[in-house]
Amino acid sequence: MSTFAGIDAAVPTHAQAFAEAIAETGCTHVFSLMGDGNMHLLIALRRRGVDIVEARHESAAVAMAEGYGWSSGRTGICSVTHGPGLTHVATSLVVAARNHSPLVLIAAETPAGYQGAQSFDQASFAAACEAVYRRMMPGESPAGVLGEAIALARAELKPVVLGVAADLLASPVHGTAAATEMPRVHATPPRPDGAAAAERLAQLLAESARPVLIAGRGAMDDVSPGLMRTLAERFGAGLATTLPAKGLFGGHFLDLGIAGGLAHPAAERVLRRADLVVAIGAAMGRSTTQSMRLFADAHIVKVVRDHEGEGKAESLHGDAAQTLRQVVALTQSATGDRQPWFIPVGLSSDCWQEDLRDYAPPIPDGTVDPRRALVDISEHIPEDANVVISNGHCSGFAAAFVPAPARGRFYTAQGFGSIGQALTTAIGVALGAPGHKTVVFEGDAAFMMHAPELDTAARAGANLTVFVLNDQALGTEYQRLKLEGGDADAALVPPPDVAVLAGALGARHATIAAEDAQTLAAEALAPGLAVADVRTARSVLSRHLRLPHTGAET
């Protein structure tokens, strides 16, 4: 479908104008899989000096753009061709939408008059994936349209699919469409003032005897954590987080770690006694509340930007930081700080020792206890590393036993409940923060879904270490079938030798199958690309799967 023939070289094409606009945003990498619909855009980007990361699958390109946005602070940009090039991105697009991650996917559309096999209603598809679709029309400025798409993604906190016809990309830009300056559009919508929410929170905190404050992803700004610490100290409240905000209060004497199914035993005992739970930037779904059983005797209230509520929680309309500022101001006249209503539990890493002590199943030869292996590995993770964990059974171990780096970030590639997103997302994280080591914890089944992207990471020069927690099974399904008395062996799907596969795809590699995790982890975490195959024992259940079947409440 190439239509470059006959174009005046002195007049920029739409592809070239897009490339110039993308470069002007400061974006260093665009993630893509080339097709005949977007190839001219990618060539123009390459000539403009933007690194093109050619993924092995379109879904991976979108996940990489999301991860790049997380670590770089920019809006991730990716590109695919039309038809099947777009449909391949479905899962990663929904994941980004559920994660409230702004990104722009430039998707080619079939040329005008095209009637071939790749004809497809791309707008309806994008809507089904919970993304915004913006079609570029002839005569519009590429710079203006890109600026609008970026601003829209940031305002809506979701992906924007920018549809551009393949023949338009290859055509010259004339008249006002040649404008190169992006429009100045507000990147965020007006914030709710939160005055009523603040008054209600101040009242609830003053009346409560055993309050707990929980921070979610929506409280991970530069202001909210400090304000929550102030309120916790003022009212003697416990501080906890959802999994995406893990480590936000690390080191504070009132910190309880993660709330919910991934709480350590000491925190769980405290959380069950709370009479008020205030959630900031957290949805308070089933995982955080243990299906509401963890806080059975508590009043739950959450501050949300929209009027949407969920479950039994009382929803208050307000922006996290703005509402917290007002609560702090309203409660300044309180007579002195309250003493904590609970005995502080200490560091989460120390609290998890209780699980190691009280639960010690047999470990077959040639495998390791994943909990103890992760404790050993974590000792060698740099303090400024970015950690990415997967979904699935392995995530229960990583969430518990891998601490959030002191000067780095802890990311969860779990949106939409999907497995298979951690490796691809982490490649983007690594390229968005090239001065930091990125460390991934992924299950073997999930790793095999996108193993070819190791080749992408190698070609892109990602500073990435992947620890594959390899139980040679579909871990969650195996454990649940075993607990239910079903045919657990049906979930055994052994991968090929992970280390050998990693080597073939360009990574350094090692296998951890005995008590040598310390030495091998240190080597794997050296600069560059490496994969460690951690042979984990299926005899060990993560605590969040153990509780419902041991008589403990959940």
Coordinates of C-alpha atoms in Angstrom, one line a residue:
M1 CA 0.0 0.0 0.0
S2 CA 3.0 2.3 -0.2
T3 CA 2.0 5.6 -1.7
F4 CA 5.2 7.6 -1.5
A5 CA 5.7 7.6 -5.3
G6 CA 5.4 11.0 -6.9
I7 CA 5.5 13.1 -3.6
D8 CA 7.5 16.3 -3.6
A9 CA 10.4 15.6 -1.3
A10 CA 10.5 19.3 -0.3
V11 CA 7.0 19.0 1.2
P12 CA 6.8 17.0 4.5
T13 CA 4.5 14.1 4.6
H14 CA 2.0 13.5 7.4
A15 CA 4.3 10.7 8.7
Q16 CA 7.2 13.2 8.8
A17 CA 5.1 15.8 10.5
F18 CA 4.0 13.2 13.1
A19 CA 7.6 12.2 13.7
E20 CA 8.6 15.8 14.3
A21 CA 5.8 16.3 16.7
I22 CA 6.6 13.1 18.6
A23 CA 10.2 14.0 18.9
E24 CA 9.2 17.5 20.3
T25 CA 7.4 15.8 23.2
G26 CA 10.7 14.5 24.5
C27 CA 9.6 10.9 23.8
T28 CA 12.7 8.8 23.3
H29 CA 11.2 5.5 22.3
V30 CA 8.2 4.5 20.2
F31 CA 7.1 0.8 20.5
S32 CA 5.7 -0.8 17.4
L33 CA 5.4 -3.7 15.1
M34 CA 5.8 -2.6 11.5
G35 CA 3.1 -3.2 9.0
D36 CA 2.4 -1.7 5.6
G37 CA 0.0 0.8 7.2
N38 CA 2.4 2.4 9.6
M39 CA 5.8 1.7 8.0
H40 CA 6.2 5.3 6.7
L41 CA 5.6 6.7 10.2
L42 CA 8.3 4.4 11.7
I43 CA 10.8 5.3 9.0
A44 CA 10.2 9.0 9.6
L45 CA 10.6 8.5 13.3
R46 CA 13.9 6.7 12.9
R47 CA 15.2 9.4 10.6
R48 CA 14.2 12.0 13.3
G49 CA 16.3 10.2 15.9
V50 CA 13.5 8.5 17.9
D51 CA 14.4 4.9 18.9
I52 CA 11.9 2.5 17.4
V53 CA 11.5 -0.6 19.5
E54 CA 10.2 -3.3 17.2
A55 CA 8.3 -5.8 19.3
R56 CA 7.5 -9.4 18.3
H57 CA 3.8 -8.9 19.0
E58 CA 1.5 -5.8 18.9
S59 CA 0.1 -6.5 22.4
A60 CA 3.7 -6.4 23.7
A61 CA 4.3 -3.0 22.0
V62 CA 1.3 -1.5 23.9
A63 CA 2.4 -3.0 27.2
M64 CA 5.9 -1.6 26.7
A65 CA 4.5 1.9 26.0
E66 CA 2.6 1.7 29.2
G67 CA 5.7 0.7 31.2
Y68 CA 7.7 3.4 29.5
G69 CA 5.1 5.9 30.7
W70 CA 5.3 4.7 34.2
S71 CA 9.0 5.1 34.6
S72 CA 9.7 8.1 32.3
G73 CA 6.8 10.3 33.4
R74 CA 6.0 10.9 29.7
T75 CA 3.0 9.7 27.8
G76 CA 3.9 6.4 26.2
I77 CA 3.5 6.2 22.4
C78 CA 3.2 3.1 20.3
S79 CA 2.0 2.2 16.8
V80 CA 0.5 -0.7 14.9
T81 CA -0.9 -1.3 11.5
H82 CA -4.6 -1.6 10.6
G83 CA -7.0 -4.6 11.0
P84 CA -5.3 -7.5 12.7
G85 CA -2.4 -5.2 13.8
L86 CA -4.9 -3.4 16.0
T87 CA -7.0 -6.4 17.2
H88 CA -3.8 -8.1 18.5
V89 CA -3.5 -5.3 21.1
A90 CA -6.8 -6.1 22.9
T91 CA -5.6 -7.4 26.2
S92 CA -2.8 -4.8 26.7
L93 CA -5.2 -2.0 25.8
V94 CA -7.8 -3.1 28.4
V95 CA -5.0 -3.5 30.9
A96 CA -3.8 0.0 30.4
A97 CA -7.4 1.3 30.6
R98 CA -7.9 -0.5 33.9
N99 CA -4.6 0.8 35.2
H100 CA -5.6 4.4 34.3
S101 CA -2.5 4.7 32.3
P102 CA -2.4 7.5 29.7
L103 CA -0.8 6.4 26.4
V104 CA -1.3 7.1 22.7
L105 CA -1.6 4.2 20.2
I106 CA -1.2 5.5 16.6
A107 CA -3.1 2.9 14.6
A108 CA -3.1 3.0 10.8
E109 CA -6.5 2.8 9.1
T110 CA -7.1 1.2 5.7
P111 CA -6.8 3.7 2.8
A112 CA -10.0 5.3 1.4
G113 CA -11.9 3.0 -0.9
Y114 CA -10.1 -0.1 0.5
Q115 CA -12.4 -3.2 0.4
G116 CA -9.9 -6.0 1.3
A117 CA -9.8 -8.5 4.1
Q118 CA -8.5 -6.0 6.7
S119 CA -11.6 -3.8 6.7
F120 CA -12.7 -3.4 10.3
D121 CA -14.6 -1.0 12.6
Q122 CA -11.6 0.1 14.6
A123 CA -13.5 2.7 16.6
S124 CA -15.9 0.2 18.0
F125 CA -13.1 -2.2 18.8
A126 CA -11.2 0.6 20.7
A127 CA -14.4 1.4 22.7
A128 CA -14.8 -2.3 23.6
C129 CA -11.3 -2.2 24.9
E130 CA -12.2 0.8 27.1
A131 CA -10.0 3.2 25.1
V132 CA -10.9 6.5 23.4
Y133 CA -10.8 6.5 19.5
R134 CA -9.8 9.6 17.7
R135 CA -9.8 9.5 13.9
M136 CA -7.6 12.1 12.1
M137 CA -9.3 13.8 9.2
P138 CA -7.7 15.2 6.1
G139 CA -6.6 18.8 6.6
E140 CA -5.9 18.5 10.3
S141 CA -2.4 19.2 11.6
P142 CA -0.5 16.1 12.7
A143 CA 1.1 18.2 15.6
G144 CA -2.3 19.5 16.7
V145 CA -3.9 16.1 16.5
L146 CA -1.1 14.4 18.5
G147 CA -1.2 17.2 21.1
E148 CA -4.9 16.7 21.5
A149 CA -4.5 12.9 21.8
I150 CA -1.8 13.2 24.5
A151 CA -3.9 15.8 26.4
L152 CA -7.0 13.6 26.2
A153 CA -5.1 10.5 27.4
R154 CA -3.8 12.5 30.4
A155 CA -7.1 14.0 31.2
E156 CA -9.1 10.8 30.9
L157 CA -6.2 8.6 32.4
K158 CA -6.7 6.0 29.7
P159 CA -5.3 5.0 26.3
V160 CA -6.2 7.0 23.2
V161 CA -6.2 5.2 19.9
L162 CA -5.4 7.7 17.1
G163 CA -6.6 6.3 13.8
V164 CA -4.7 7.7 10.7
A165 CA -5.4 6.4 7.3
A166 CA -2.4 4.7 5.7
D167 CA -2.6 6.8 2.5
L168 CA -2.9 10.0 4.6
L169 CA 0.3 9.2 6.5
A170 CA 2.1 8.9 3.2
S171 CA 0.6 12.1 1.7
P172 CA 2.1 15.6 1.8
V173 CA 1.0 18.2 4.4
H174 CA -0.4 21.4 2.9
G175 CA -1.8 24.7 4.3
T176 CA -2.7 25.0 7.9
A177 CA -2.2 21.3 8.4
A178 CA 1.6 22.0 8.2
A179 CA 1.5 23.8 11.6
T180 CA 4.1 22.3 13.9
E181 CA 3.1 23.7 17.2
M182 CA 1.0 21.6 19.5
P183 CA -2.1 23.2 21.0
R184 CA -1.9 24.0 24.6
V185 CA -4.6 21.9 26.1
H186 CA -5.1 21.3 29.8
A187 CA -3.7 17.9 30.6
T188 CA -6.0 17.3 33.6
P189 CA -9.7 18.0 34.2
P190 CA -10.9 20.3 36.9
R191 CA -10.4 18.8 40.4
P192 CA -13.4 18.5 42.7
D193 CA -12.9 20.8 45.6
G194 CA -13.5 18.1 48.2
A195 CA -14.8 20.5 50.9
A196 CA -17.8 18.3 51.8
A197 CA -15.6 15.2 51.7
A198 CA -13.0 16.8 54.0
E199 CA -15.6 17.8 56.6
R200 CA -17.0 14.3 56.6
L201 CA -13.6 12.7 57.0
A202 CA -12.7 15.1 59.8
Q203 CA -15.9 14.2 61.6
L204 CA -15.3 10.4 61.1
L205 CA -11.7 10.5 62.3
A206 CA -12.6 12.5 65.4
E207 CA -15.3 10.0 66.3
S208 CA -13.4 6.8 65.6
A209 CA -11.4 4.9 68.1
R210 CA -9.5 2.5 65.8
P211 CA -8.9 4.2 62.4
V212 CA -6.8 3.0 59.5
L213 CA -5.8 5.0 56.5
I214 CA -5.3 3.0 53.2
A215 CA -3.5 4.5 50.2
G216 CA -4.0 3.2 46.7
R217 CA -2.6 4.0 43.3
G218 CA -4.5 7.3 43.3
A219 CA -2.6 8.5 46.3
M220 CA 0.8 8.1 44.8
D221 CA 1.4 11.8 44.1
D222 CA 4.0 14.1 45.6
V223 CA 1.7 15.4 48.3
S224 CA -0.9 12.8 49.5
P225 CA 1.5 10.3 51.3
G226 CA 2.9 13.1 53.5
L227 CA -0.6 14.3 54.4
M228 CA -1.7 10.8 55.2
R229 CA 1.3 10.4 57.6
T230 CA 0.3 13.7 59.3
L231 CA -3.3 12.5 59.8
A232 CA -2.1 9.0 61.0
E233 CA 0.1 10.6 63.6
R234 CA -2.6 13.0 64.7
F235 CA -5.2 10.3 65.2
G236 CA -3.0 7.4 66.1
A237 CA -4.2 5.6 62.9
G238 CA -2.7 2.7 61.1
L239 CA -1.2 3.2 57.7
A240 CA -1.6 0.6 55.0
T241 CA -1.6 0.4 51.2
T242 CA -3.1 -1.6 48.3
L243 CA -0.6 -3.7 46.4
P244 CA 0.1 -1.0 43.7
A245 CA 1.1 1.4 46.4
K246 CA 3.3 -1.1 48.3
G247 CA 6.1 0.5 50.2
L248 CA 4.6 4.0 50.3
F249 CA 4.8 4.3 54.1
G250 CA 7.8 1.9 54.5
G251 CA 9.8 2.7 57.6
H252 CA 7.0 4.8 59.3
F253 CA 6.3 3.5 62.8
L254 CA 2.5 3.3 62.0
D255 CA 3.0 1.3 58.7
L256 CA 1.1 -2.0 58.4
G257 CA 2.2 -2.8 54.9
I258 CA -0.3 -4.1 52.4
A259 CA -4.0 -4.5 53.3
G260 CA -6.1 -7.4 52.2
G261 CA -5.3 -10.9 51.0
L262 CA -1.6 -10.0 50.8
A263 CA -1.3 -8.6 54.3
H264 CA 1.2 -10.2 56.6
P265 CA -0.2 -11.9 59.7
A266 CA 0.7 -9.1 62.1
A267 CA -1.0 -6.5 60.0
E268 CA -4.1 -8.7 59.5
R269 CA -4.6 -9.0 63.2
V270 CA -4.6 -5.2 63.5
L271 CA -6.8 -4.5 60.4
R272 CA -9.5 -6.8 61.7
R273 CA -10.0 -4.6 64.7
A274 CA -10.4 -1.3 62.9
D275 CA -13.6 0.6 63.3
L276 CA -13.0 3.1 60.5
V277 CA -11.1 2.6 57.2
V278 CA -10.4 5.6 55.1
A279 CA -9.3 4.8 51.6
I280 CA -7.5 7.4 49.5
G281 CA -7.1 6.7 45.8
A282 CA -8.1 3.0 46.3
A283 CA -11.1 1.2 44.9
M284 CA -11.4 -1.1 48.0
G285 CA -12.2 -4.1 45.9
R286 CA -12.3 -7.8 47.0
S287 CA -8.5 -8.2 47.2
T288 CA -8.0 -5.3 49.6
T289 CA -11.0 -6.1 51.8
Q290 CA -10.8 -9.9 51.6
S291 CA -14.3 -9.7 50.1
M292 CA -15.3 -7.3 53.0
R293 CA -14.5 -9.9 55.6
L294 CA -11.3 -8.3 56.8
F295 CA -13.2 -5.1 57.8
A296 CA -16.4 -6.7 58.9
D297 CA -16.8 -4.4 61.9
A298 CA -15.5 -1.2 60.3
H299 CA -17.1 1.7 58.5
I300 CA -15.3 2.0 55.1
V301 CA -15.2 5.4 53.4
K302 CA -13.2 6.2 50.2
V303 CA -12.4 9.4 48.5
V304 CA -13.1 9.2 44.7
R305 CA -12.8 11.7 41.9
D306 CA -16.1 10.6 40.4
H307 CA -19.4 9.8 41.9
E308 CA -19.2 6.1 41.2
G309 CA -19.3 3.9 44.3
E310 CA -18.5 0.3 44.8
G311 CA -19.7 -2.3 47.3
K312 CA -20.6 -1.2 50.9
A313 CA -18.1 1.6 51.1
E314 CA -19.2 5.2 51.6
S315 CA -17.9 7.3 48.7
L316 CA -16.9 10.9 49.0
H317 CA -16.3 13.1 46.0
G318 CA -12.9 14.8 46.0
D319 CA -9.4 14.9 44.7
A320 CA -7.0 13.0 46.9
A321 CA -4.4 15.7 47.7
Q322 CA -6.8 18.6 47.8
T323 CA -9.2 16.7 50.2
L324 CA -6.4 15.6 52.5
R325 CA -5.0 19.2 52.7
Q326 CA -8.4 20.4 53.9
V327 CA -8.8 17.5 56.4
V328 CA -5.4 18.4 57.9
A329 CA -6.4 22.0 58.2
L330 CA -9.8 21.2 59.7
T331 CA -8.2 18.9 62.4
Q332 CA -5.3 21.2 63.4
S333 CA -7.2 22.3 66.5
A334 CA -7.3 18.7 67.9
T335 CA -5.8 18.6 71.4
G336 CA -2.5 16.9 70.8
D337 CA -1.7 13.7 68.9
R338 CA -3.4 10.5 69.9
Q339 CA -1.4 7.5 70.9
P340 CA -1.7 4.6 68.4
W341 CA -4.6 2.3 69.2
F342 CA -2.5 -0.7 68.3
I343 CA 1.1 -1.9 69.0
P344 CA 3.2 -1.0 66.0
V345 CA 4.1 -4.1 64.1
G346 CA 7.6 -3.1 62.7
L347 CA 9.0 -3.7 59.3
S348 CA 7.0 -5.8 56.9
S349 CA 10.1 -7.8 56.0
D350 CA 10.5 -8.8 59.6
C351 CA 6.7 -9.5 60.0
W352 CA 6.8 -12.0 57.1
Q353 CA 9.3 -14.1 59.1
E354 CA 6.3 -15.4 61.0
D355 CA 5.0 -17.0 57.8
L356 CA 8.3 -18.7 57.2
R357 CA 8.4 -20.0 60.8
D358 CA 4.8 -21.2 61.0
Y359 CA 4.4 -22.7 57.5
A360 CA 7.2 -25.1 56.4
P361 CA 6.1 -27.6 53.9
P362 CA 8.6 -30.2 52.5
I363 CA 10.7 -29.0 49.6
P364 CA 11.5 -31.6 46.9
D365 CA 15.0 -32.0 45.7
G366 CA 15.8 -29.8 42.7
T367 CA 13.5 -27.0 43.8
V368 CA 13.5 -24.2 46.3
D369 CA 11.0 -22.6 48.7
P370 CA 10.0 -19.5 46.6
R371 CA 9.6 -17.4 49.8
R372 CA 13.2 -18.1 51.0
A373 CA 14.6 -17.7 47.5
L374 CA 13.0 -14.3 47.1
V375 CA 14.3 -13.2 50.5
D376 CA 17.8 -14.1 49.3
I377 CA 17.3 -12.5 45.9
S378 CA 16.0 -9.3 47.4
E379 CA 19.2 -8.7 49.4
H380 CA 20.9 -8.0 46.1
I381 CA 18.3 -5.8 44.4
P382 CA 19.7 -2.2 44.1
E383 CA 18.1 0.4 46.2
D384 CA 17.2 2.5 43.1
A385 CA 15.9 -0.4 41.1
N386 CA 12.4 -0.5 39.5
V387 CA 10.6 -3.8 40.4
V388 CA 7.8 -5.2 38.3
I389 CA 5.7 -8.2 39.5
S390 CA 3.3 -10.3 37.5
N391 CA -0.1 -11.7 38.3
G392 CA -0.9 -15.3 39.2
H393 CA 0.3 -17.6 42.0
C394 CA 3.8 -16.3 41.9
S395 CA 2.7 -12.8 42.6
G396 CA 1.6 -13.7 46.1
F397 CA 5.2 -14.6 46.9
A398 CA 6.7 -11.5 45.2
A399 CA 4.2 -9.1 46.8
A400 CA 5.1 -10.5 50.2
F401 CA 8.8 -11.1 50.1
V402 CA 10.2 -8.6 47.7
P403 CA 10.4 -5.2 49.3
A404 CA 9.8 -1.9 47.5
P405 CA 13.3 -0.5 46.7
A406 CA 14.1 2.4 49.0
R407 CA 14.9 4.8 46.1
G408 CA 13.2 3.0 43.3
R409 CA 9.6 2.0 42.4
F410 CA 7.4 -1.1 42.8
Y411 CA 5.1 -1.7 39.9
T412 CA 2.3 -4.3 39.5
A413 CA 1.5 -5.6 35.9
Q414 CA -1.8 -7.0 37.0
G415 CA -4.5 -4.8 35.4
F416 CA -7.6 -6.8 34.1
G417 CA -6.4 -9.8 36.2
S418 CA -4.2 -10.9 33.3
I419 CA -1.1 -12.9 33.4
G420 CA 1.7 -12.4 30.9
Q421 CA 2.0 -8.7 31.2
A422 CA 5.1 -8.3 33.4
L423 CA 7.9 -9.0 31.0
T424 CA 6.6 -6.8 28.3
T425 CA 5.7 -4.0 30.6
A426 CA 9.0 -4.2 32.3
I427 CA 10.9 -3.7 29.0
G428 CA 9.2 -0.4 28.7
V429 CA 10.0 0.5 32.3
A430 CA 13.6 -0.3 31.7
L431 CA 13.8 1.8 28.6
G432 CA 12.0 4.7 30.3
A433 CA 14.6 4.7 33.2
P434 CA 17.8 3.6 31.6
G435 CA 19.9 4.6 34.5
H436 CA 18.2 2.1 36.8
K437 CA 18.1 -1.7 36.9
T438 CA 14.6 -3.1 36.3
V439 CA 13.8 -6.4 38.0
V440 CA 10.9 -8.6 37.0
F441 CA 9.3 -11.4 38.9
E442 CA 7.2 -13.6 36.5
G443 CA 5.7 -17.0 36.5
D444 CA 6.8 -19.6 34.0
A445 CA 3.4 -19.9 32.2
A446 CA 3.2 -16.1 31.9
F447 CA 6.8 -15.9 30.8
M448 CA 6.2 -18.3 28.0
M449 CA 3.4 -16.2 26.6
H450 CA 5.9 -13.4 25.6
A451 CA 9.3 -15.1 25.8
P452 CA 10.2 -13.9 22.3
E453 CA 10.2 -10.3 23.7
L454 CA 13.5 -11.2 25.4
D455 CA 14.9 -10.7 21.9
T456 CA 13.2 -7.3 21.8
A457 CA 14.8 -6.4 25.1
A458 CA 18.2 -7.5 23.9
R459 CA 18.0 -5.5 20.7
A460 CA 16.9 -2.4 22.6
G461 CA 19.7 -2.7 25.2
A462 CA 17.3 -3.0 28.2
N463 CA 19.0 -3.2 31.6
L464 CA 16.6 -5.9 32.8
T465 CA 16.8 -8.9 35.0
V466 CA 13.9 -11.5 34.9
F467 CA 13.4 -14.0 37.7
V468 CA 11.0 -16.7 36.4
L469 CA 9.3 -18.4 39.3
N470 CA 9.0 -21.8 37.6
D471 CA 6.7 -24.3 39.2
Q472 CA 6.2 -25.9 35.7
A473 CA 2.5 -25.4 36.0
L474 CA -0.4 -23.0 35.7
G475 CA 0.3 -22.2 39.3
T476 CA -3.0 -20.8 40.6
E477 CA -5.1 -23.4 38.7
Y478 CA -2.8 -26.2 40.0
Q479 CA -3.1 -25.1 43.6
R480 CA -6.9 -24.6 43.5
L481 CA -7.5 -27.9 41.8
K482 CA -5.4 -29.6 44.4
L483 CA -7.2 -27.9 47.3
E484 CA -10.6 -28.8 45.7
G485 CA -9.6 -32.5 45.2
G486 CA -9.6 -32.2 41.5
D487 CA -7.2 -33.4 38.8
A488 CA -4.4 -30.9 39.6
D489 CA -2.0 -32.7 37.1
A490 CA -4.1 -31.3 34.3
A491 CA -2.5 -27.9 35.1
L492 CA 1.0 -29.2 34.7
V493 CA 2.4 -27.6 31.6
P494 CA 6.2 -27.7 31.9
P495 CA 8.1 -25.1 29.8
P496 CA 11.2 -25.9 27.9
D497 CA 14.5 -25.2 29.7
V498 CA 14.0 -21.5 30.5
A499 CA 17.7 -20.8 30.8
V500 CA 18.6 -22.3 27.5
L501 CA 15.7 -20.5 25.8
A502 CA 16.8 -17.2 27.4
G503 CA 20.3 -17.7 26.1
A504 CA 19.1 -18.3 22.6
L505 CA 17.2 -15.0 22.8
G506 CA 20.2 -13.0 23.8
A507 CA 20.2 -13.0 27.6
R508 CA 22.6 -14.1 30.2
H509 CA 21.1 -17.0 32.2
A510 CA 21.2 -19.1 35.3
T511 CA 19.1 -21.8 37.0
I512 CA 18.4 -21.6 40.7
A513 CA 17.4 -25.0 42.0
A514 CA 19.2 -25.3 45.3
E515 CA 20.2 -23.0 48.2
D516 CA 22.4 -20.9 46.0
A517 CA 20.1 -18.0 45.3
Q518 CA 22.4 -15.5 46.9
T519 CA 25.3 -16.0 44.6
L520 CA 23.3 -16.5 41.4
A521 CA 21.0 -13.5 42.1
A522 CA 24.0 -11.2 42.5
E523 CA 25.3 -12.4 39.1
A524 CA 21.9 -12.0 37.4
L525 CA 21.5 -8.5 38.8
A526 CA 24.7 -7.2 37.1
P527 CA 24.1 -4.6 34.4
G528 CA 22.5 -5.9 31.2
L529 CA 19.9 -8.5 30.3
A530 CA 19.6 -11.6 32.3
V531 CA 17.1 -14.4 33.1
A532 CA 17.2 -16.6 36.2
D533 CA 15.1 -19.8 36.1
V534 CA 14.0 -20.2 39.8
R535 CA 12.7 -23.8 40.1
T536 CA 10.0 -23.3 42.8
A537 CA 8.4 -26.1 44.8
R538 CA 4.7 -26.7 44.1
S539 CA 4.4 -27.8 47.7
V540 CA 4.5 -24.2 48.8
L541 CA 1.2 -22.2 48.6
S542 CA 1.3 -18.4 48.8
R543 CA -0.5 -17.2 51.9
H544 CA -3.4 -15.5 50.0
L545 CA -4.3 -19.0 48.6
R546 CA -3.7 -20.8 51.8
L547 CA -6.1 -18.8 54.1
P548 CA -9.5 -19.9 52.7
H549 CA -8.6 -23.6 53.0
T550 CA -7.0 -23.7 56.5
G551 CA -9.9 -22.6 58.6
A552 CA -8.6 -19.0 58.8
E553 CA -11.0 -16.2 58.0
T554 CA -10.5 -14.4 54.7

